[in-house]
Short mmCIF file of C-alpha atoms and ligand atoms in Angstrom, two decimals:
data_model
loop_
_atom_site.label_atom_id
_atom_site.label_comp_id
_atom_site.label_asym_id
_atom_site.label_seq_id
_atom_site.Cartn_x
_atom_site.Cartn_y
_atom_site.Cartn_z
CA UNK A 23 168.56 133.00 53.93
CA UNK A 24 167.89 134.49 57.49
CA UNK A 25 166.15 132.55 60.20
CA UNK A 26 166.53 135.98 62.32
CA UNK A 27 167.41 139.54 61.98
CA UNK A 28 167.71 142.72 64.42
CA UNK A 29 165.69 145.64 62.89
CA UNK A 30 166.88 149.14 64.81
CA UNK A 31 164.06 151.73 63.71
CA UNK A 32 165.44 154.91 64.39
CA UNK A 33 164.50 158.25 64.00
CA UNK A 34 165.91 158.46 60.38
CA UNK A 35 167.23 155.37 59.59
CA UNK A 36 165.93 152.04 60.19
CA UNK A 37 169.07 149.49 59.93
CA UNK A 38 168.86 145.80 59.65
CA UNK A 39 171.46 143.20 61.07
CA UNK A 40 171.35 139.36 59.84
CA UNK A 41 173.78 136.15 59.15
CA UNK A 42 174.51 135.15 55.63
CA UNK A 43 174.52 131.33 55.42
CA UNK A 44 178.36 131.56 55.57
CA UNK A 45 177.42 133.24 59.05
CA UNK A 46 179.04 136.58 57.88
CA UNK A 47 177.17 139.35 58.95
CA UNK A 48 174.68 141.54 56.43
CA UNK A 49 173.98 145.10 57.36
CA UNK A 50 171.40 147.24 55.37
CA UNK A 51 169.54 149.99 55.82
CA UNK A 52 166.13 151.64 54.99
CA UNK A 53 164.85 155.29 55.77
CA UNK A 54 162.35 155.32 58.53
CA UNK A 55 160.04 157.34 56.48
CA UNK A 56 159.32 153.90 54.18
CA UNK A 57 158.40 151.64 56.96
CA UNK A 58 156.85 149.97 53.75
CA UNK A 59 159.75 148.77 51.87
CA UNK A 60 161.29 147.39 55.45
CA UNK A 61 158.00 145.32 55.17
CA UNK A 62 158.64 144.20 51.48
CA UNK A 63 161.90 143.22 52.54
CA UNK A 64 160.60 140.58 55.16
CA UNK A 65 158.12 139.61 52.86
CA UNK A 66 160.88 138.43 50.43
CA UNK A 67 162.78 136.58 52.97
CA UNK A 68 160.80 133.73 54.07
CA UNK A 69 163.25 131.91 56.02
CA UNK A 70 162.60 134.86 58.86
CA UNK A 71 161.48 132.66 62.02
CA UNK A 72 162.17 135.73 64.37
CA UNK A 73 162.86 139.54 64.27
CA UNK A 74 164.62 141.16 67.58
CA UNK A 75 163.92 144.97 67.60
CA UNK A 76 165.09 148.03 68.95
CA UNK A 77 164.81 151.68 68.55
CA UNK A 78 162.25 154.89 69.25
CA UNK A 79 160.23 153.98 66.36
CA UNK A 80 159.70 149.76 66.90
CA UNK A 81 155.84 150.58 67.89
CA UNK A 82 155.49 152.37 64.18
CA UNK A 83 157.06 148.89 62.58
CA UNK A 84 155.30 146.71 64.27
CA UNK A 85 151.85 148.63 63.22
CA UNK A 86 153.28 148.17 59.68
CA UNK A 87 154.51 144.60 59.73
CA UNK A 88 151.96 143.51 62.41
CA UNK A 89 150.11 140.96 59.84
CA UNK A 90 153.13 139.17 58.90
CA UNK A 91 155.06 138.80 62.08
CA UNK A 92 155.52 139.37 65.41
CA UNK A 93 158.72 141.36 66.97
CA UNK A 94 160.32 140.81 70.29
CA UNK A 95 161.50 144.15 71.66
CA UNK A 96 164.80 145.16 73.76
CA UNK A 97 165.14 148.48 75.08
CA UNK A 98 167.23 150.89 72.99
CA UNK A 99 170.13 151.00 75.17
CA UNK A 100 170.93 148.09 76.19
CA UNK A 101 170.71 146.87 72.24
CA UNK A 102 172.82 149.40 71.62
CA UNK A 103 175.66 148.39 74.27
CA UNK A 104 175.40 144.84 73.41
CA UNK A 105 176.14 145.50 69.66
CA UNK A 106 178.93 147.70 71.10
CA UNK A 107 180.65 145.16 72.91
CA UNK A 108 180.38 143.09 70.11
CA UNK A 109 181.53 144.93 67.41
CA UNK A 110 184.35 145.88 69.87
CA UNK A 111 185.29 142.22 70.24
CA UNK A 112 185.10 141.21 66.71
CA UNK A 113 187.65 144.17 65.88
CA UNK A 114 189.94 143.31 68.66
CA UNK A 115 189.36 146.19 70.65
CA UNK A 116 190.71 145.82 73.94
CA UNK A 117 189.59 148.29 76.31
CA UNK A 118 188.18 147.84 80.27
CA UNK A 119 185.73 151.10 80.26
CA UNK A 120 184.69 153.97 78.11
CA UNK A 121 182.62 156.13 76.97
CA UNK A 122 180.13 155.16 74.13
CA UNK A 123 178.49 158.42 71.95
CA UNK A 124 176.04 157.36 69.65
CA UNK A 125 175.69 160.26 67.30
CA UNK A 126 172.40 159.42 65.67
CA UNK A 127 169.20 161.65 65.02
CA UNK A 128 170.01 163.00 68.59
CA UNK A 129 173.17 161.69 70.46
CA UNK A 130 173.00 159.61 73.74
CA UNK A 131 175.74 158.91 75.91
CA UNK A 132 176.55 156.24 77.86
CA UNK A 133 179.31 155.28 80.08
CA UNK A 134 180.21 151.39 79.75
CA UNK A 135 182.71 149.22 81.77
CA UNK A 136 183.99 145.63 81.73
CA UNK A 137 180.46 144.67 84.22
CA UNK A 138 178.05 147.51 83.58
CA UNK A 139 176.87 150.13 81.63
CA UNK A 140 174.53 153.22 81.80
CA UNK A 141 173.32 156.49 80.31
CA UNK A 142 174.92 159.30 81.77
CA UNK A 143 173.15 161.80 78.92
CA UNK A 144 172.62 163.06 75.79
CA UNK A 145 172.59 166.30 73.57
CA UNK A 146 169.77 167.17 70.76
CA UNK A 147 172.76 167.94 68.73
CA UNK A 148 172.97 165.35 66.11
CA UNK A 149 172.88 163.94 62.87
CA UNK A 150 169.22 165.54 62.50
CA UNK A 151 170.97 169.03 63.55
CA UNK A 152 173.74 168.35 61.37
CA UNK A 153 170.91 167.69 58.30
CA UNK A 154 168.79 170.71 59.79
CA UNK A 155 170.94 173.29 59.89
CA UNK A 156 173.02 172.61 56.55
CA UNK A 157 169.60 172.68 54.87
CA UNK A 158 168.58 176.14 56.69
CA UNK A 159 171.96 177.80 55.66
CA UNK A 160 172.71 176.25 52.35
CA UNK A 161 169.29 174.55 50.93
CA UNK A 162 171.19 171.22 51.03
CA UNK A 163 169.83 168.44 52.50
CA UNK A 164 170.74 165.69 50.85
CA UNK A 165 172.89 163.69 53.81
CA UNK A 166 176.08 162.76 50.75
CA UNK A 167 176.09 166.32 49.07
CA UNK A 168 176.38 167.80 52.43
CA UNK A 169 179.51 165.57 52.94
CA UNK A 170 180.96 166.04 49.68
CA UNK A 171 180.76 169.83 50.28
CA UNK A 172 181.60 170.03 53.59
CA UNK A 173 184.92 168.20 52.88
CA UNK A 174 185.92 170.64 50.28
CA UNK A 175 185.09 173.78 52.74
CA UNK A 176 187.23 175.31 55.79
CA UNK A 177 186.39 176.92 58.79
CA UNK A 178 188.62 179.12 59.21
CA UNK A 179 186.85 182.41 58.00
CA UNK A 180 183.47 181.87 60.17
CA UNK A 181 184.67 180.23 63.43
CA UNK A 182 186.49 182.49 65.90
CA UNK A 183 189.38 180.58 67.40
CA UNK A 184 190.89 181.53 70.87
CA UNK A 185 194.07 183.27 68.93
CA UNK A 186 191.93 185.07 67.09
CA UNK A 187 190.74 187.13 70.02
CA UNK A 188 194.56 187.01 72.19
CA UNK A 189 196.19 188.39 69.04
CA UNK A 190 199.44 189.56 70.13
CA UNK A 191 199.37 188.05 73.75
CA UNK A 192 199.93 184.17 75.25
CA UNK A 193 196.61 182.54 74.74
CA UNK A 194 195.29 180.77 78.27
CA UNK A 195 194.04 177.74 76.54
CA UNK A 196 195.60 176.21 73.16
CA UNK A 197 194.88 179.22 70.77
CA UNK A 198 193.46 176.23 68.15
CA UNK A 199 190.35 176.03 69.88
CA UNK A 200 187.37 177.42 68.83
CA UNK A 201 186.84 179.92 71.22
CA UNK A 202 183.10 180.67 69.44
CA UNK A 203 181.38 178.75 66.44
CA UNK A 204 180.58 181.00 64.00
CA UNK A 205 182.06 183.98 65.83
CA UNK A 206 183.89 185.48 63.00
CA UNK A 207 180.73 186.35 61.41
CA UNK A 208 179.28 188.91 63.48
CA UNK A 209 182.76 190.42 64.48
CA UNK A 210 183.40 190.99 60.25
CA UNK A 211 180.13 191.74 59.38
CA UNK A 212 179.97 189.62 56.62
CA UNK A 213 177.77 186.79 55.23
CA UNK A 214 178.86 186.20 51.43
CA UNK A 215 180.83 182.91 52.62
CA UNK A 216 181.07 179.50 49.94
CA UNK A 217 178.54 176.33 50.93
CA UNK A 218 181.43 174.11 50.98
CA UNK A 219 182.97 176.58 54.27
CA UNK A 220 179.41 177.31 55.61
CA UNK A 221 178.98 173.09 55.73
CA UNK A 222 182.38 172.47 57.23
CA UNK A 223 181.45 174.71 59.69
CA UNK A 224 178.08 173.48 60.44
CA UNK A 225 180.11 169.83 60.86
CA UNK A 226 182.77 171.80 62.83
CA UNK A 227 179.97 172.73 65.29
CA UNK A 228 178.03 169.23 65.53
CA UNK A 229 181.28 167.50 66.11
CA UNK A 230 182.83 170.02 68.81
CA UNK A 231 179.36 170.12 71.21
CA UNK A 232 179.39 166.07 71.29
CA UNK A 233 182.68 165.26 71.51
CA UNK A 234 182.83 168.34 74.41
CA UNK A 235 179.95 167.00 76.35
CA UNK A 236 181.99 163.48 75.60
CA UNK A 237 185.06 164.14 77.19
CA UNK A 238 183.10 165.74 79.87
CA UNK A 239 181.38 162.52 80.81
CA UNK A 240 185.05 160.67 80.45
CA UNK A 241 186.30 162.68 82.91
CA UNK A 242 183.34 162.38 85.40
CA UNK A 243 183.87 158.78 85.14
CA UNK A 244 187.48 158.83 84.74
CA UNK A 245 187.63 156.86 81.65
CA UNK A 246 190.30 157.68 78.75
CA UNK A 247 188.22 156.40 75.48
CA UNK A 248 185.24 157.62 73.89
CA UNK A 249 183.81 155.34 71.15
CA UNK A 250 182.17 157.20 68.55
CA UNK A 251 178.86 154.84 66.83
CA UNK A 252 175.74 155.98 64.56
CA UNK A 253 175.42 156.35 61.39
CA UNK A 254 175.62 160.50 61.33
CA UNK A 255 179.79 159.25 60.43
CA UNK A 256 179.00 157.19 57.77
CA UNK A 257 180.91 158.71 55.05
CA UNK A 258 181.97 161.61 57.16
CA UNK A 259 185.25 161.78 56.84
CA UNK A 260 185.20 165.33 58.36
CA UNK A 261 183.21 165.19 60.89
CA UNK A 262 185.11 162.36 62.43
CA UNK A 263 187.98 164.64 61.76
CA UNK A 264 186.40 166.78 63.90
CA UNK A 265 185.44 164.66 66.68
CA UNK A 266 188.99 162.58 66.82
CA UNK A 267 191.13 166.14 66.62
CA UNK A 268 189.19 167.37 69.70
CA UNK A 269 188.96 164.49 71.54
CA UNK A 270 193.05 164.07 71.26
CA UNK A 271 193.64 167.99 72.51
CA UNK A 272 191.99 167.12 75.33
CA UNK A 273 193.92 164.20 75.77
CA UNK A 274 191.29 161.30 75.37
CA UNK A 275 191.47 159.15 72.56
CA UNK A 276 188.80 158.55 69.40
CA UNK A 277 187.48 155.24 69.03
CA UNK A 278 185.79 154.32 65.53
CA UNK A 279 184.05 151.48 64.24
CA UNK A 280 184.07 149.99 60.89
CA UNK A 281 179.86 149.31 61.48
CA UNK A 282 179.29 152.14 63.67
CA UNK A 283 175.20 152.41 62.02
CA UNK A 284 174.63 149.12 63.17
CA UNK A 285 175.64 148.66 66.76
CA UNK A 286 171.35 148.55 68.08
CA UNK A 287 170.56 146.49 65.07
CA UNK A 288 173.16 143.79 66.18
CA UNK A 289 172.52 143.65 69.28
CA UNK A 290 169.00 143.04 68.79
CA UNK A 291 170.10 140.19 66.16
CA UNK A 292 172.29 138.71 69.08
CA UNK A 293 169.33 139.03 71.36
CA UNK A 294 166.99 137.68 69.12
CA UNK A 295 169.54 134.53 68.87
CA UNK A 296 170.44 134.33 72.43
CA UNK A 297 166.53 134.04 73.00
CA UNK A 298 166.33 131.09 71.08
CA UNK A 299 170.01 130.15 71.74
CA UNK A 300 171.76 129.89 69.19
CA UNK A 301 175.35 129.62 68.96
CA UNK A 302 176.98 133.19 68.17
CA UNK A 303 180.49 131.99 68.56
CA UNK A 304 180.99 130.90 64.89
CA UNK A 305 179.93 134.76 63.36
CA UNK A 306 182.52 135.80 61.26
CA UNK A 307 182.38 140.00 60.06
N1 ATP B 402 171.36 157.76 53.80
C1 ATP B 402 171.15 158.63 54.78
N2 ATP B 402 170.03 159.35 54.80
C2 ATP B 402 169.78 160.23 55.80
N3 ATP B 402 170.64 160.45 56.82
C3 ATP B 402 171.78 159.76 56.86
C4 ATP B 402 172.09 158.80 55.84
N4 ATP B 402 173.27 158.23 56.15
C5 ATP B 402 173.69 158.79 57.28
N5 ATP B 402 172.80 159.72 57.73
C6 ATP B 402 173.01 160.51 58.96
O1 ATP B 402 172.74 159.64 60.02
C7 ATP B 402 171.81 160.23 60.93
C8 ATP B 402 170.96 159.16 61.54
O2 ATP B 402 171.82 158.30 62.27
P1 ATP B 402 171.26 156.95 62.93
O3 ATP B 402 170.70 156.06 61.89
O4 ATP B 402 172.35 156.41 63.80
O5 ATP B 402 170.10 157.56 63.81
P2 ATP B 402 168.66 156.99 64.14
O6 ATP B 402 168.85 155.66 64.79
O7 ATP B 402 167.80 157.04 62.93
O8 ATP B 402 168.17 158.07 65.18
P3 ATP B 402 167.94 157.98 66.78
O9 ATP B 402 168.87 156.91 67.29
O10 ATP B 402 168.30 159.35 67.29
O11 ATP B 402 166.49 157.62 66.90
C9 ATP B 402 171.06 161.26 60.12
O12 ATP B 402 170.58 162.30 60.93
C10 ATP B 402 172.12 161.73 59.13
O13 ATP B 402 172.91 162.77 59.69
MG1 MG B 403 169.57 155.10 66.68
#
């Protein structure tokens, strides 16, 4: 039974990080659209003494939950790091800087090093733009069809890749790239392509703009990772295809998490704990 948890209330999702009593750590989630059953959920654990939370939509939680308990807030991004650097650690990750893209509702970006860390930006391209525009094209929405489909699709009929324009010639850049998302379509004039390809694609796009404005942001602060969190990969075995592939042309390399949703939910949890200091040491994952 928890005496604390970290609730992240995000712009979709609202995730939950706690300690079992074998001090293994419990991740669920809830959509943020039920801010109701998040409140059931407390209800039915007792044993909560404290809640640490983060995320855009705390204020809308703690409206909801306000008559049963009380929240103590940490700012998104710093939550977010501090689960990072966790989760990093518990997975024997051993790296002195990087870049961390958390590819949630929107994506943020932040650059992170062995004594600091800050934003350096962001993109509204995102899991919500992944969800958007697969519904627009297709009429799917549901986040596990999309995946399903998309995995079964290829690209290669709607994007326009650099070779595809130097036919015949030496390409100036690796002729793999995609030299325009979507390109092919206007160039052939035609429309009639599968969901499953039209889905890929859509992932195909999502993935390229973050992990380009990614490896932008490594360079700029001459780091060689990029650690890929939120939970827009859960699942997503292609767009993480997408992200790592790019990232390695351009010679950086992919990191992935096993608990990528979570990494604002833990750190809130550790917060929570460090605020009434308790010993973390002994958590097990
Ligand atoms: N069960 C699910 N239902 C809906 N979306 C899902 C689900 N699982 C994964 N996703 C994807 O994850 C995205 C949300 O990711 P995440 O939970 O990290 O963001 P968030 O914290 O809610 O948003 P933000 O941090 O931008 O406020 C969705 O946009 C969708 O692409
Ligand atoms: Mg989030």
């Amino acid at each position: 039974m928890p005496k604390y948890i970290g609730i992240d209330t995000g712009g979709t999702l609202t995730k939950i990080a706690f300690l079992s009593a074998t001090n293994e750590l419990q991740l669920l989630a809830f959509p943020s659209n039920d801010l109701q059953s998040v409140k059931e959920w407390i209800l039915q654990h007792a044993s909560i003494a404290a809640i640490g939370a983060t995320g855009g939509r705390t204020e809308q939680l703690r409206e909801v939950v306000k008559d049963i308990r009380s929240m103590h807030y940490i700012v998104e991004f710093e939550a977010t790091l501090k689960g990072v650097r966790y989760l990093l650690q518990t997975e024997k990750v051993d790296i002195q800087d990087a870049i961390i893209t958390n590819v949630g509702t929107g994506t943020s970006i932040h650059y992170m090093s062995e004594e600091t860390h800050v934003r350096v930006g962001g993109t509204g391209v995102g899991g919500g733009t992944l969800i958007g525009l697969a519904g627009l094209t297709t009429g799917v929405t549901d986040y596990e069809q999309i995946n399903m489909l998309a995995n079964r699709g290829t690209r290669h009929g709607i994007d326009l890749l650099v070779k595809d324009i130097y036919q015949g010639m030496d390409t100036p850049i690796s002729g793999d790239l995609t030299a325009s998302n979507f390109g092919k379509v206007g160039i052939i004039g035609r429309t009639d392509f599968a969901q499953e390809d039209i889905l890929a694609t859509v992932q195909g796009l999502v993935g390229e703009v973050i992990s380009t404005l990614s490896i932008q942001y490594a360079e700029q602060n001459k780091t060689k990772h990029i650690v890929y969190i939120g939970s827009t990969l859960s699942d997503n075995d292609h767009l993480k295809y997408v992200m790592a592939h790019y990232t390695e042309l351009k010679k950086h390399t992919a990191i992935f998490l096993p608990d990528h949703g979570y990494a604002g939910a833990v750190g809130a949890l550790l917060n929570i704990m460090e605020e009434h200091e308790e010993a973390i040491e002994n958590v097990s994952i």
